[in-house]
Amino acid sequence: MNRRSADPALDPRARQLLRTLIGRYIRSGEPVGSQTLARHSGLDVSSATIRNILSDLEEAGLLSAAHSSAGRIPTAQGYRLFVDSLLQVRPLPESDVVRLRSELPAGSGTQALLGSASELLSAMTHFVGVVSVPKREQFAFRRIDFVPLDGQRVLAILVFADNDVQNRIIQARRPYEAGELERVANYLNAHFAGRTLSDIRATLLHELRNAQSEMQRLLSQSVELAEQLLTPGQDDMVLAGQTRLIGVQDLADLDRLRDLFEAFARKREILQLLERTVQAPGVRIFIGEETGLAPLEGMSLVSAPYGAGGQVLGVLGVIGPSRMAYEHVIPVVQAAADALGAAIHPE
C-alpha cells in the first residue's frame, strides 16, 4: 500500500491514543472518551493526561468533539494519519483468497468476471464494490461476423480472445449485400485474428494507401466498417452493493444518500476518480474531500489497479463510510485485484 510519511509531531503516547481511539470508533460508531481510552489504550497514564493529549490532537485537526459529548471522533485528517502510519494490515485469510480465486475463474469472459468481482467486493466488505471496465482496444480479437440489417445498417458480432462477445450496429454509407460482408469478414479473420483493434485499424489504413484494383475495393469496404467498429468505445464501470449503504449509521441523512446514489448513477465522476489510481501500484485510499466529489464527503474509496500480461487494464475498489475497517478492506481490495488480473487474458 502507498503510504505517506508519518507525522513527526506526534509522540508515541499520542500515536497510541489516536490508534486506539480510531480503532474503537470504527468498531462502535460512538464517540470515545478519556475513561474508555484509559482502560483500553495500554498506557499507564491518568485520565487527566489523556484529556490533555486529546485536546492537543483536536487542536492539530486530527480529532473533533462530538456534539456536547465528552467523547471525540476522528476527522478526515485523523483517518489519513491512521491509514498511512498507524494501521497494521495483515494478509487476507487464505480461506478468503481461495474464495476470490474460485469465484473469479480464468476463462469466464471479462464481463462476467467484472460483475463477479464487484459483487464479491461488496459481499466481503458490506459496502459498494466498483470495477472499471477495461478498454476493448487492449484485447485481441478472435473472430468477426457481419449480418446485413435494414437499410444501411450492419450488425457486427465480435468475439475477443478473453471470450467476451460484443454486438455492435454500424451505420454504413451504403447498403451492403451478404456476400460483400462475408468477404470482408473472411479477410479480417484471416489476416488480423489475434491482433488488437487499434492495431487492426492502423494496418488497414496503411494497406489501403498501397493497394490497387480489386484489393483496394475490399480494403475500402473493410476500412469503412472498421472505422466505426474498431473505434475505442466509452469507458464504463460495474457497481454492486449500493443498497448496502442505506442501513449504514453514518449515512442516515436521506439527502446525502440521494446525492450519493445520483453520483453512482452518473458513473462518470467516480470513474474519473478511479482513473487517478491506474498508474499507482498497490492500494490507494481517498478519504472524504480527497476524492474531490461532494457526494463522497464522509466517505472513503479504497482502490487498486488490476492487470494481466504486464499491462494495467482497470481499477477496482470499495466505496464506504470513512468509518470503515481499513485493516480488512485493504487486503480484500488487493487480493481481489490480484485474482481478477490472474483470471483475465487480454491476448
Coordinates of C-alpha atoms in Angstrom, one line a residue:
M1 CA 0.0 0.0 0.0
N2 CA 1.2 3.5 -0.8
R3 CA 1.8 5.3 2.5
R4 CA 2.9 8.8 3.3
S5 CA 5.4 9.6 5.9
A6 CA 4.2 9.7 9.5
D7 CA 3.6 13.0 11.3
P8 CA 6.8 13.6 13.3
A9 CA 5.0 15.9 15.7
L10 CA 3.2 13.1 17.5
D11 CA 5.0 11.4 20.3
P12 CA 4.5 7.6 20.9
R13 CA 1.7 8.2 23.6
A14 CA -0.3 10.4 21.3
R15 CA 0.1 8.0 18.4
Q16 CA -1.1 5.1 20.6
L17 CA -4.1 7.0 21.9
L18 CA -5.0 8.1 18.4
R19 CA -4.7 4.5 17.1
T20 CA -6.9 3.2 20.0
L21 CA -9.5 5.9 19.6
I22 CA -9.9 5.4 15.9
G23 CA -10.0 1.7 16.2
R24 CA -12.7 1.8 18.9
Y25 CA -14.7 4.4 16.9
I26 CA -14.6 2.3 13.8
R27 CA -16.0 -0.7 15.7
S28 CA -18.7 1.1 17.7
G29 CA -19.5 4.3 15.9
E30 CA -19.7 6.0 19.3
P31 CA -17.5 9.0 20.4
V32 CA -14.6 7.8 22.5
G33 CA -13.9 9.4 25.9
S34 CA -10.8 9.6 28.1
Q35 CA -12.0 7.0 30.5
T36 CA -12.5 4.4 27.7
L37 CA -9.0 5.2 26.4
A38 CA -7.6 4.8 29.9
R39 CA -9.0 1.3 30.1
H40 CA -8.1 0.2 26.5
S41 CA -5.0 2.1 25.3
G42 CA -2.5 0.1 27.3
L43 CA -0.9 3.3 28.6
D44 CA -0.1 3.8 32.3
V45 CA -1.4 7.4 32.4
S46 CA -4.2 9.2 34.1
S47 CA -7.5 10.3 32.5
A48 CA -6.4 13.9 33.0
T49 CA -3.2 13.3 31.0
I50 CA -5.3 11.5 28.3
R51 CA -7.6 14.5 28.2
N52 CA -4.7 16.8 27.6
I53 CA -3.3 14.7 24.8
L54 CA -6.8 14.5 23.2
S55 CA -7.0 18.3 23.3
D56 CA -3.7 18.5 21.5
L57 CA -4.9 16.0 18.9
E58 CA -8.0 18.1 18.4
E59 CA -6.0 21.3 18.1
A60 CA -3.9 19.5 15.4
G61 CA -7.1 18.8 13.4
L62 CA -6.9 15.0 13.9
L63 CA -10.0 14.8 16.2
S64 CA -13.2 16.6 16.7
A65 CA -15.6 16.8 19.7
A66 CA -18.9 15.0 19.0
H67 CA -21.7 17.4 19.8
S68 CA -22.0 18.1 23.6
S69 CA -20.4 14.7 24.4
A70 CA -17.1 14.5 26.1
G71 CA -16.0 11.9 23.6
R72 CA -14.2 12.6 20.4
I73 CA -14.3 11.2 16.8
P74 CA -11.6 11.2 14.1
T75 CA -11.5 13.8 11.3
A76 CA -10.6 13.1 7.7
Q77 CA -7.1 14.2 8.6
G78 CA -7.1 11.8 11.5
Y79 CA -8.2 8.9 9.3
R80 CA -5.4 9.8 6.9
L81 CA -2.7 9.7 9.5
F82 CA -4.3 6.4 10.8
V83 CA -4.2 4.6 7.5
D84 CA -0.8 6.0 6.5
S85 CA 1.2 5.3 9.6
L86 CA -0.8 3.7 12.5
L87 CA -2.7 0.9 10.8
Q88 CA -1.5 -2.6 10.9
V89 CA -2.6 -4.5 7.9
R90 CA -2.4 -8.3 7.8
P91 CA -2.7 -10.5 4.7
L92 CA -6.1 -11.7 3.8
P93 CA -7.0 -15.1 5.4
E94 CA -6.3 -18.0 3.0
S95 CA -10.0 -19.0 3.0
D96 CA -10.9 -15.6 1.6
V97 CA -8.2 -15.8 -1.0
V98 CA -9.4 -19.2 -2.1
R99 CA -13.0 -17.8 -2.3
L100 CA -11.8 -15.0 -4.6
R101 CA -9.9 -17.3 -6.9
S102 CA -12.7 -19.9 -7.1
E103 CA -15.4 -17.2 -7.9
L104 CA -13.1 -15.4 -10.4
P105 CA -12.1 -18.4 -12.6
A106 CA -10.0 -17.9 -15.7
G107 CA -11.9 -18.3 -19.0
S108 CA -15.2 -16.9 -17.7
G109 CA -15.2 -13.9 -20.0
T110 CA -14.2 -10.5 -18.9
Q111 CA -17.7 -9.0 -18.5
A112 CA -18.8 -11.9 -16.2
L113 CA -15.5 -11.6 -14.2
L114 CA -16.1 -7.8 -13.7
G115 CA -19.6 -8.4 -12.4
S116 CA -18.4 -11.2 -10.1
A117 CA -15.6 -9.0 -8.8
S118 CA -17.8 -6.1 -7.9
E119 CA -20.3 -8.4 -6.2
L120 CA -17.5 -10.1 -4.2
L121 CA -16.0 -6.8 -3.1
S122 CA -19.4 -5.7 -1.9
A123 CA -20.2 -9.1 -0.2
M124 CA -16.8 -9.3 1.6
T125 CA -16.8 -5.7 2.9
H126 CA -20.6 -4.9 3.1
F127 CA -20.0 -1.7 1.1
V128 CA -20.1 -0.8 -2.6
G129 CA -17.9 -2.7 -4.9
V130 CA -16.8 -0.9 -8.1
V131 CA -14.7 -2.1 -11.0
S132 CA -13.7 -0.1 -14.1
V133 CA -14.2 -1.8 -17.4
P134 CA -11.0 -2.4 -19.5
K135 CA -10.7 -0.6 -22.8
R136 CA -11.7 -3.0 -25.5
E137 CA -8.8 -2.0 -27.7
Q138 CA -6.5 -3.6 -25.2
F139 CA -7.8 -7.1 -26.1
A140 CA -7.0 -9.1 -29.2
F141 CA -10.0 -10.2 -31.3
R142 CA -10.6 -13.8 -32.3
R143 CA -13.3 -13.6 -34.9
I144 CA -15.8 -11.2 -36.5
D145 CA -19.0 -11.8 -38.5
F146 CA -21.3 -9.3 -40.2
V147 CA -25.1 -9.5 -40.7
P148 CA -27.0 -7.1 -43.0
L149 CA -29.9 -5.4 -41.3
D150 CA -32.4 -3.0 -42.8
G151 CA -31.3 -0.1 -45.0
Q152 CA -27.6 0.7 -44.4
R153 CA -27.3 -0.8 -41.0
V154 CA -24.9 -3.7 -40.4
L155 CA -24.7 -5.9 -37.3
A156 CA -21.1 -6.8 -36.3
I157 CA -20.5 -9.7 -34.0
L158 CA -17.1 -9.5 -32.3
V159 CA -15.5 -12.4 -30.4
F160 CA -12.5 -11.4 -28.3
A161 CA -9.6 -13.5 -27.1
D162 CA -10.9 -13.1 -23.5
N163 CA -14.1 -14.9 -24.5
D164 CA -16.1 -11.6 -24.5
V165 CA -18.7 -11.3 -27.3
Q166 CA -20.0 -7.9 -28.3
N167 CA -22.7 -7.0 -30.8
R168 CA -22.4 -3.6 -32.5
I169 CA -24.6 -1.9 -35.0
I170 CA -22.8 0.0 -37.8
Q171 CA -24.4 2.7 -39.9
A172 CA -22.7 2.2 -43.3
R173 CA -22.6 4.8 -46.0
R174 CA -24.4 2.5 -48.4
P175 CA -26.3 -0.8 -48.2
Y176 CA -24.2 -4.0 -48.2
E177 CA -25.1 -7.4 -49.6
A178 CA -24.5 -10.5 -47.5
G179 CA -21.8 -11.7 -50.0
E180 CA -19.8 -8.4 -49.6
L181 CA -20.0 -8.6 -45.8
E182 CA -18.8 -12.2 -45.9
R183 CA -15.8 -11.3 -47.9
V184 CA -14.8 -8.5 -45.6
A185 CA -15.3 -10.8 -42.5
N186 CA -13.2 -13.6 -44.1
Y187 CA -10.4 -11.1 -44.9
L188 CA -10.4 -9.7 -41.4
N189 CA -10.5 -13.1 -39.8
A190 CA -7.7 -14.5 -42.0
H191 CA -5.3 -11.6 -41.6
F192 CA -6.0 -10.0 -38.3
A193 CA -7.2 -12.6 -35.7
G194 CA -5.1 -12.3 -32.6
R195 CA -4.3 -8.6 -33.0
T196 CA -5.8 -5.7 -31.1
L197 CA -8.4 -3.4 -32.6
S198 CA -6.3 -0.3 -32.6
D199 CA -3.5 -2.3 -34.4
I200 CA -6.0 -3.6 -37.0
R201 CA -7.4 -0.1 -37.8
A202 CA -3.9 1.4 -38.3
T203 CA -2.8 -1.5 -40.5
L204 CA -5.9 -1.4 -42.7
L205 CA -5.4 2.3 -43.4
H206 CA -1.8 1.8 -44.2
E207 CA -2.5 -1.1 -46.6
L208 CA -5.3 0.9 -48.3
R209 CA -2.9 3.6 -49.3
N210 CA -0.7 1.0 -51.1
A211 CA -3.4 -1.2 -52.6
Q212 CA -4.7 -1.3 -56.1
S213 CA -7.7 -2.6 -58.1
E214 CA -9.8 -5.4 -56.6
M215 CA -7.8 -5.5 -53.3
Q216 CA -8.4 -1.8 -52.9
R217 CA -12.1 -2.2 -53.2
L218 CA -12.0 -5.0 -50.5
L219 CA -9.9 -2.8 -48.2
S220 CA -12.1 0.2 -48.8
Q221 CA -15.1 -1.8 -47.6
S222 CA -13.1 -3.2 -44.6
V223 CA -12.0 0.3 -43.6
E224 CA -15.5 1.8 -43.8
L225 CA -16.8 -0.9 -41.5
A226 CA -13.7 -0.8 -39.3
E227 CA -13.8 3.0 -38.8
Q228 CA -16.9 2.6 -36.7
L229 CA -16.4 -0.9 -35.4
L230 CA -12.8 -0.5 -34.2
T231 CA -13.0 3.0 -32.8
P232 CA -12.3 2.8 -29.0
G233 CA -15.6 2.8 -27.0
Q234 CA -16.5 4.8 -23.9
D235 CA -15.1 3.6 -20.6
D236 CA -17.6 2.3 -18.1
M237 CA -17.7 0.6 -14.7
V238 CA -19.5 -2.0 -12.8
L239 CA -21.1 -1.3 -9.5
A240 CA -22.6 -3.6 -6.9
G241 CA -24.0 -3.2 -3.4
Q242 CA -25.2 0.4 -3.4
T243 CA -28.2 -0.6 -1.3
R244 CA -25.9 -1.8 1.5
L245 CA -25.3 1.9 2.3
I246 CA -28.9 2.5 3.2
G247 CA -28.6 1.0 6.7
V248 CA -25.1 2.5 7.5
Q249 CA -25.2 4.5 10.6
D250 CA -23.0 7.3 9.2
L251 CA -25.4 7.8 6.2
A252 CA -28.7 8.3 8.0
D253 CA -29.3 11.6 6.1
L254 CA -31.6 11.0 3.2
D255 CA -30.4 14.0 1.2
R256 CA -26.8 12.7 1.5
L257 CA -27.9 9.2 0.4
R258 CA -29.8 10.7 -2.6
D259 CA -26.7 12.7 -3.7
L260 CA -24.6 9.6 -3.4
F261 CA -26.9 7.4 -5.4
E262 CA -27.1 10.0 -8.1
A263 CA -23.3 10.0 -8.3
F264 CA -23.3 6.3 -8.7
A265 CA -25.9 6.6 -11.5
R266 CA -23.8 9.1 -13.4
K267 CA -20.7 7.0 -13.0
R268 CA -18.5 9.5 -14.9
E269 CA -17.2 11.3 -11.8
I270 CA -16.4 8.1 -9.9
L271 CA -14.8 6.6 -13.0
Q272 CA -12.5 9.7 -13.2
L273 CA -11.6 9.1 -9.6
L274 CA -10.8 5.5 -10.3
E275 CA -8.6 6.6 -13.2
R276 CA -6.4 8.5 -10.8
T277 CA -5.3 5.1 -9.4
V278 CA -4.4 3.5 -12.7
Q279 CA -0.7 4.3 -12.7
A280 CA -0.2 4.0 -8.9
P281 CA 0.9 0.5 -7.9
G282 CA -0.8 -1.2 -4.9
V283 CA -3.7 0.0 -2.8
R284 CA -4.6 3.7 -2.8
I285 CA -7.0 5.3 -0.4
F286 CA -9.1 8.5 -0.9
I287 CA -10.7 9.9 2.3
G288 CA -13.5 12.5 2.3
E289 CA -12.6 15.6 0.5
E290 CA -9.6 13.9 -1.1
T291 CA -12.0 12.4 -3.6
G292 CA -12.8 15.8 -5.0
L293 CA -16.5 14.8 -5.1
A294 CA -19.1 16.5 -2.8
P295 CA -21.3 13.4 -2.6
L296 CA -18.4 11.4 -1.2
E297 CA -17.9 13.7 1.8
G298 CA -17.5 11.5 4.8
M299 CA -16.8 8.5 2.5
S300 CA -13.7 6.7 1.5
L301 CA -12.5 4.9 -1.6
V302 CA -10.0 2.0 -1.2
S303 CA -8.8 1.1 -4.7
A304 CA -6.1 -0.8 -6.6
P305 CA -5.3 -1.4 -10.3
Y306 CA -5.7 -4.8 -11.8
G307 CA -4.0 -6.1 -14.9
A308 CA -2.7 -9.0 -16.9
G309 CA 0.2 -9.8 -19.2
G310 CA 2.2 -6.9 -17.8
Q311 CA -0.4 -4.2 -18.6
V312 CA -2.9 -2.4 -16.4
L313 CA -6.4 -3.0 -17.6
G314 CA -8.5 -1.1 -15.0
V315 CA -9.1 -0.3 -11.4
L316 CA -11.3 -1.9 -8.7
G317 CA -12.2 -0.8 -5.2
V318 CA -14.7 -0.3 -2.4
I319 CA -16.6 2.8 -1.5
G320 CA -18.0 3.1 2.0
P321 CA -18.1 5.5 5.0
S322 CA -14.8 6.8 6.3
R323 CA -15.5 4.8 9.4
M324 CA -14.7 1.5 7.8
A325 CA -12.5 -1.4 8.9
Y326 CA -9.5 -0.4 6.8
E327 CA -7.4 -3.4 8.1
H328 CA -10.0 -5.7 6.5
V329 CA -11.0 -3.7 3.4
I330 CA -7.4 -3.0 2.2
P331 CA -6.3 -6.7 1.9
V332 CA -9.7 -7.6 0.3
V333 CA -9.2 -5.0 -2.4
Q334 CA -5.6 -6.0 -3.1
A335 CA -6.4 -9.7 -3.2
A336 CA -9.4 -9.1 -5.5
A337 CA -7.2 -7.1 -7.8
D338 CA -4.7 -9.9 -7.9
A339 CA -7.4 -12.5 -8.5
L340 CA -9.1 -10.6 -11.2
G341 CA -5.9 -9.9 -13.1
A342 CA -4.9 -13.5 -13.0
A343 CA -8.3 -14.5 -14.4
I344 CA -8.3 -12.1 -17.4
H345 CA -6.4 -12.9 -20.5
P346 CA -6.3 -9.9 -22.9
E347 CA -4.4 -11.8 -25.6

